[in-house]
């Protein structure tokens, strides 16, 4: 003998009432500012969750409301204690998974360990390890911004939306810098030329490149895997394979390099400028070459091009949207200052600004450092008034809304170049 539920009761039981729950996975109160801004834009309240550290430094997470059948969005900003931040995220994701959440979407504006995305020496690809851990914990979707390398998306077996901060940085230039039309976008190395060109085309400005050879701080001399060997010998290199001396390096008359204490080499001579598309408000052509001269130098009667640049915006390297160690930026700023640039702006997406970075920026020739609030840096701003913040909560909240409603994300990638 068994009982059959009435039809009306059976219908009610088959209905799954979904919803949106927004959690902040960070126990640090200073890192919850971005989460509150996103919640305000979405018109929802932050989910009730308790994240804290045990006396033995273990992380404990207690979700204090039901998430069954709901879309859970976990916002995690990276603090100085990166490893604790990761454990807070993983534990919360797993807690939502075991509580039968419909989907678990991680909102991680700055993806930690993103610099360790390549095999070096006898190390490991930590970004791949972290991606596997997030997927295994129960993450079903990831929203991030300006990954260190786009290829990191391939480390995940879940959908990844890699948003861009460039529209907000461009808007800052147009609204906060009155004379930006007289500026030149500068790439501090040839590797960053493509990204600088993308910014220059959208701002309809010229582009310059600081030539030089960037050397890694970590030397591979002890690795023992060089080919050909670093030490030249008759037995090691056949005479027919030697590089002719006239081809080994550019003539000294055309290239003069200086090396600073951080092994960043900058070029002393020429900075090429690419021509921009003609428009009513933009000159139809630029001189083929623009020399960055010292302020005391002036264009002669038969000279070509301007003698100095009015203002310069130093862009971060294409493969590095993070400003942490500022030594290379300071070296580039000094080079530009010596050649007549009277204002220098450094722009980056993620402002880690660790160690003595705020003090070095304050004492340098840089006028402003513009970063987004993907990482909290309120303490650094107190140490250095030159640091300015661009809010990107708008695009994150819109991404959350579209994913929850099942709408297309292509709108958020409009006017984004391939080199962004």
XYZ file of C-alpha atoms in Angstrom:
420
model
C 0.000 0.000 0.000
C 1.356 3.407 -0.903
C 0.143 6.988 -1.127
C 0.089 9.198 -4.211
C 0.491 12.922 -3.795
C -2.298 15.151 -5.148
C -1.623 16.713 -8.568
C -1.496 20.256 -7.210
C 1.066 19.284 -4.557
C 3.165 17.401 -7.105
C 3.234 20.461 -9.354
C 4.481 22.661 -6.541
C 7.231 20.212 -5.661
C 8.528 20.152 -9.239
C 8.986 23.920 -9.324
C 12.507 25.034 -8.467
C 12.580 28.606 -7.293
C 15.920 30.032 -8.421
C 17.601 33.220 -7.314
C 20.838 35.130 -7.089
C 23.084 35.082 -4.049
C 26.137 37.316 -3.780
C 28.915 36.361 -1.357
C 32.190 38.004 -0.477
C 34.770 35.311 0.235
C 37.303 37.597 1.874
C 37.669 37.866 5.620
C 39.516 41.184 5.294
C 37.088 44.090 5.718
C 39.187 46.369 3.508
C 38.717 43.948 0.592
C 34.891 44.013 0.769
C 34.524 47.490 -0.766
C 34.312 46.150 -4.321
C 31.702 43.553 -3.292
C 29.506 46.243 -1.733
C 29.699 48.397 -4.862
C 28.657 45.451 -7.045
C 25.764 44.628 -4.713
C 24.556 48.237 -4.812
C 24.593 48.298 -8.601
C 22.661 45.020 -8.770
C 20.183 46.151 -6.155
C 20.708 43.092 -3.955
C 22.009 42.525 -0.465
C 25.205 40.690 0.302
C 24.702 37.060 1.274
C 25.180 36.095 4.884
C 28.430 34.236 5.358
C 31.045 34.086 8.056
C 34.712 33.740 7.070
C 37.381 33.753 9.731
C 40.684 32.253 10.794
C 41.033 29.725 13.589
C 43.768 30.275 16.216
C 45.861 27.673 14.365
C 45.472 29.710 11.106
C 42.969 27.318 9.555
C 40.262 28.958 7.447
C 36.646 28.356 8.444
C 33.620 29.283 6.305
C 30.014 29.139 7.515
C 27.236 29.966 5.039
C 24.294 31.326 6.992
C 21.513 31.157 4.392
C 20.126 28.632 1.937
C 21.717 28.442 -1.518
C 19.848 25.371 -2.774
C 18.917 25.749 -6.437
C 20.346 29.280 -6.686
C 23.020 30.987 -8.744
C 25.819 31.775 -6.318
C 28.358 34.480 -7.205
C 31.452 34.530 -5.011
C 33.507 37.720 -5.198
C 37.103 37.357 -4.123
C 39.675 40.129 -4.199
C 43.287 39.262 -3.514
C 44.869 40.633 -0.364
C 48.519 40.513 0.647
C 48.000 37.031 2.089
C 47.416 35.365 -1.273
C 47.404 31.775 -0.043
C 44.765 32.494 2.606
C 42.691 34.236 -0.035
C 42.803 31.142 -2.242
C 41.795 28.819 0.594
C 38.864 31.066 1.518
C 37.618 30.873 -2.068
C 38.062 27.110 -2.414
C 36.383 26.326 0.895
C 33.422 28.590 0.137
C 33.000 27.127 -3.355
C 33.010 23.604 -1.948
C 30.550 24.610 0.782
C 28.126 25.918 -1.846
C 28.588 22.769 -3.915
C 27.715 20.503 -1.016
C 24.716 22.763 -0.253
C 23.228 21.976 -3.691
C 23.707 25.364 -5.339
C 22.501 25.459 -8.940
C 25.675 27.133 -10.218
C 28.742 28.622 -8.574
C 30.367 31.524 -10.389
C 33.647 32.935 -9.167
C 34.209 36.671 -9.632
C 37.982 37.054 -9.310
C 39.045 40.371 -10.878
C 42.738 39.593 -10.364
C 43.631 35.947 -10.884
C 46.417 35.066 -8.402
C 49.568 33.237 -9.485
C 48.892 34.414 -13.038
C 52.563 35.255 -13.571
C 53.458 31.609 -13.011
C 51.758 30.461 -16.203
C 54.875 29.183 -17.981
C 57.376 26.462 -17.230
C 60.676 27.922 -16.045
C 63.694 25.863 -15.181
C 62.511 23.014 -12.947
C 59.480 24.817 -11.601
C 55.801 24.248 -12.318
C 52.849 25.968 -13.974
C 51.070 27.084 -10.821
C 48.233 28.789 -12.746
C 47.218 25.400 -14.145
C 47.293 23.880 -10.656
C 45.110 26.654 -9.266
C 42.648 26.338 -12.146
C 42.327 22.598 -11.544
C 41.758 23.179 -7.836
C 38.964 25.681 -8.513
C 37.220 23.368 -10.963
C 37.560 20.406 -8.628
C 36.125 22.400 -5.725
C 32.951 22.999 -7.721
C 33.343 26.247 -9.652
C 31.119 26.241 -12.752
C 32.041 29.618 -14.271
C 34.760 32.237 -13.835
C 34.663 36.000 -14.321
C 38.047 37.683 -14.281
C 39.740 40.724 -15.797
C 42.868 41.182 -17.910
C 44.576 37.858 -17.375
C 48.349 37.997 -17.434
C 48.205 35.723 -20.466
C 45.024 34.995 -22.419
C 46.092 31.378 -22.722
C 45.352 30.891 -19.005
C 41.708 30.462 -20.037
C 42.709 27.108 -21.524
C 43.737 25.853 -18.089
C 40.067 25.675 -17.087
C 37.486 23.143 -18.207
C 34.692 25.612 -17.388
C 33.601 28.830 -19.160
C 35.872 31.820 -18.491
C 34.954 35.440 -19.214
C 38.115 37.534 -19.368
C 36.811 41.101 -19.174
C 38.886 44.134 -20.205
C 39.650 47.271 -18.242
C 40.878 49.278 -21.241
C 37.562 51.141 -21.816
C 37.702 52.501 -18.266
C 41.348 53.541 -18.601
C 40.621 55.258 -21.905
C 37.670 57.045 -20.340
C 39.921 58.256 -17.536
C 42.370 59.705 -20.053
C 39.632 61.501 -21.969
C 37.843 62.921 -18.925
C 40.591 63.577 -16.384
C 43.455 64.792 -18.594
C 42.446 67.978 -20.442
C 45.382 68.092 -22.891
C 45.471 64.403 -23.782
C 45.240 65.296 -27.495
C 48.836 66.497 -27.244
C 50.013 63.206 -25.776
C 51.889 60.241 -27.159
C 51.245 56.667 -26.082
C 54.608 55.175 -25.139
C 55.403 51.469 -24.984
C 58.262 50.912 -22.572
C 59.465 47.902 -24.565
C 58.911 46.506 -28.072
C 56.876 43.666 -26.540
C 54.223 46.174 -25.457
C 53.969 47.917 -28.834
C 50.809 46.103 -29.928
C 48.861 47.044 -26.832
C 50.130 50.613 -27.012
C 49.039 50.770 -30.647
C 45.568 49.563 -29.662
C 45.265 52.426 -27.174
C 46.718 54.950 -29.613
C 44.286 54.014 -32.390
C 41.257 54.417 -30.149
C 42.519 57.741 -28.776
C 43.754 58.801 -32.220
C 47.198 59.609 -30.858
C 50.753 58.861 -31.900
C 52.713 55.945 -30.537
C 56.356 55.686 -29.496
C 58.420 52.693 -28.463
C 61.390 52.679 -26.128
C 63.843 50.269 -27.664
C 65.956 48.047 -25.512
C 66.527 44.533 -24.323
C 64.627 43.529 -21.188
C 66.503 40.908 -19.232
C 64.907 38.634 -16.670
C 65.953 39.073 -13.088
C 66.325 35.303 -12.764
C 69.422 34.100 -14.548
C 69.381 30.829 -16.408
C 73.142 30.474 -16.309
C 73.019 27.780 -13.635
C 70.396 25.730 -15.406
C 72.832 23.916 -17.672
C 70.443 23.678 -20.617
C 71.711 26.413 -22.930
C 72.017 25.726 -26.616
C 74.512 26.696 -27.881
C 76.674 26.807 -24.732
C 77.315 30.209 -23.204
C 81.110 29.741 -23.074
C 82.723 29.874 -26.494
C 85.340 27.295 -27.273
C 86.808 25.700 -30.358
C 85.415 22.327 -29.394
C 81.945 23.674 -28.585
C 81.212 25.789 -31.684
C 82.300 24.949 -35.191
C 83.871 27.937 -36.987
C 81.276 27.737 -39.751
C 78.487 28.277 -37.208
C 79.923 31.384 -35.572
C 77.994 34.621 -35.951
C 79.932 37.285 -37.892
C 80.982 40.148 -35.672
C 79.354 42.736 -37.919
C 75.992 40.973 -37.508
C 76.229 40.263 -33.818
C 75.180 43.756 -32.715
C 74.036 47.045 -34.315
C 76.726 49.637 -35.029
C 77.622 51.737 -32.020
C 76.824 54.909 -33.963
C 73.185 53.893 -34.240
C 72.587 52.281 -30.886
C 73.704 53.347 -27.469
C 72.348 51.542 -24.469
C 72.462 52.098 -20.743
C 71.879 49.510 -18.101
C 70.437 50.309 -14.689
C 70.869 48.360 -11.492
C 67.808 46.195 -12.236
C 69.252 44.997 -15.530
C 66.702 46.862 -17.633
C 68.383 48.142 -20.777
C 67.003 51.219 -22.486
C 67.930 52.734 -25.811
C 69.453 56.189 -26.024
C 68.744 57.132 -29.597
C 65.513 57.022 -31.521
C 61.834 56.348 -30.857
C 59.720 55.638 -33.944
C 56.196 57.000 -34.166
C 53.466 55.217 -36.114
C 51.110 57.241 -38.250
C 47.481 57.517 -37.141
C 44.341 57.606 -39.246
C 43.402 61.042 -40.457
C 40.345 62.736 -38.950
C 38.979 66.300 -38.728
C 40.479 66.719 -35.240
C 43.709 64.857 -35.902
C 46.602 65.758 -38.204
C 46.657 63.809 -41.447
C 50.294 62.838 -41.123
C 53.022 62.675 -38.548
C 56.743 63.028 -39.164
C 58.387 59.722 -39.928
C 60.636 60.008 -36.904
C 60.346 61.938 -33.676
C 63.437 62.392 -31.604
C 62.947 62.644 -27.854
C 65.348 65.461 -27.115
C 66.213 67.261 -23.946
C 64.162 70.403 -23.140
C 67.163 72.633 -23.947
C 67.237 71.428 -27.545
C 65.046 73.139 -30.100
C 64.091 72.415 -33.655
C 66.331 74.187 -36.124
C 65.271 76.016 -39.221
C 65.807 72.929 -41.326
C 64.740 70.463 -38.614
C 62.089 67.820 -38.926
C 59.348 67.202 -36.366
C 58.766 68.602 -32.893
C 61.614 69.025 -30.457
C 59.709 67.871 -27.382
C 56.523 66.043 -26.504
C 53.934 67.776 -24.361
C 52.773 64.826 -22.371
C 53.496 61.119 -22.325
C 51.498 58.152 -21.112
C 53.641 55.149 -20.288
C 51.769 51.926 -20.906
C 52.442 48.626 -19.216
C 53.837 45.746 -21.192
C 51.448 43.749 -23.314
C 52.093 40.563 -21.376
C 52.001 42.270 -17.990
C 48.864 44.095 -16.842
C 50.232 44.175 -13.298
C 52.257 46.935 -11.718
C 54.075 45.530 -8.726
C 57.812 46.052 -9.067
C 58.034 49.601 -10.415
C 61.749 49.685 -11.252
C 61.231 49.278 -14.995
C 58.563 51.993 -15.006
C 60.861 54.363 -13.132
C 63.666 53.727 -15.630
C 61.321 54.438 -18.548
C 60.036 57.598 -16.856
C 63.567 58.909 -16.337
C 64.387 58.255 -19.984
C 61.309 60.173 -21.142
C 61.874 63.009 -18.706
C 65.408 63.525 -19.970
C 64.051 63.873 -23.490
C 61.457 66.549 -22.818
C 58.271 64.914 -21.589
C 56.779 67.151 -18.922
C 54.000 64.812 -17.714
C 54.190 61.057 -17.358
C 51.240 58.822 -16.503
C 51.580 55.115 -15.754
C 48.463 53.026 -16.305
C 47.847 49.409 -15.356
C 44.881 47.193 -14.560
C 46.065 45.491 -11.373
C 47.922 47.644 -8.866
C 49.696 45.301 -6.490
C 52.287 47.953 -5.578
C 54.098 45.783 -3.075
C 57.071 46.603 -0.891
C 58.493 50.103 -1.436
C 56.569 50.797 -4.639
C 54.491 53.714 -3.210
C 57.590 55.459 -1.857
C 59.520 54.973 -5.100
C 56.629 56.348 -7.140
C 56.299 59.373 -4.870
C 59.986 60.186 -5.305
C 60.072 59.545 -9.055
C 59.379 61.644 -12.146
C 56.006 59.935 -12.624
C 53.058 62.318 -12.225
C 50.261 59.766 -11.757
C 49.808 56.010 -11.512
C 46.319 55.004 -12.607
C 45.090 51.536 -11.606
C 41.703 49.883 -11.181
C 40.160 48.610 -7.962
C 40.547 44.934 -8.856
C 42.942 44.848 -5.899
C 42.453 46.966 -2.759
C 45.249 49.506 -2.394
C 43.922 52.048 0.070
C 47.048 51.841 2.214
C 49.273 52.501 -0.795
C 47.184 55.560 -1.701
C 47.778 57.005 1.755
C 51.513 56.575 1.240
C 51.502 58.005 -2.288
C 48.907 60.594 -3.411
C 49.986 60.032 -7.020
C 48.059 56.734 -7.125
C 44.601 57.149 -8.655
C 41.841 54.531 -8.794
C 39.393 53.718 -11.596
C 36.238 51.876 -10.531
C 35.393 48.779 -12.600
C 32.433 47.553 -10.515
C 30.080 48.547 -13.325
C 31.322 45.941 -15.800
C 31.525 43.235 -13.131
C 27.946 43.845 -11.997
C 26.722 43.829 -15.593
C 28.537 40.529 -16.224
C 26.864 39.024 -13.162
C 23.446 40.232 -14.279
C 23.839 38.861 -17.800
C 25.067 35.461 -16.642
C 22.218 35.160 -14.143
C 19.629 36.103 -16.802
C 21.223 33.935 -19.486
C 22.015 36.896 -21.754
C 24.865 37.261 -24.212
C 28.196 38.590 -22.937
C 29.307 39.975 -26.299
C 28.084 43.458 -25.397
C 30.809 43.716 -22.763
C 33.499 43.052 -25.382
C 32.445 45.646 -27.945
C 35.171 48.012 -29.170
C 37.808 45.716 -27.706
C 40.814 45.093 -29.939
C 42.546 41.777 -30.385
C 45.640 43.151 -28.690
C 43.799 44.146 -25.505
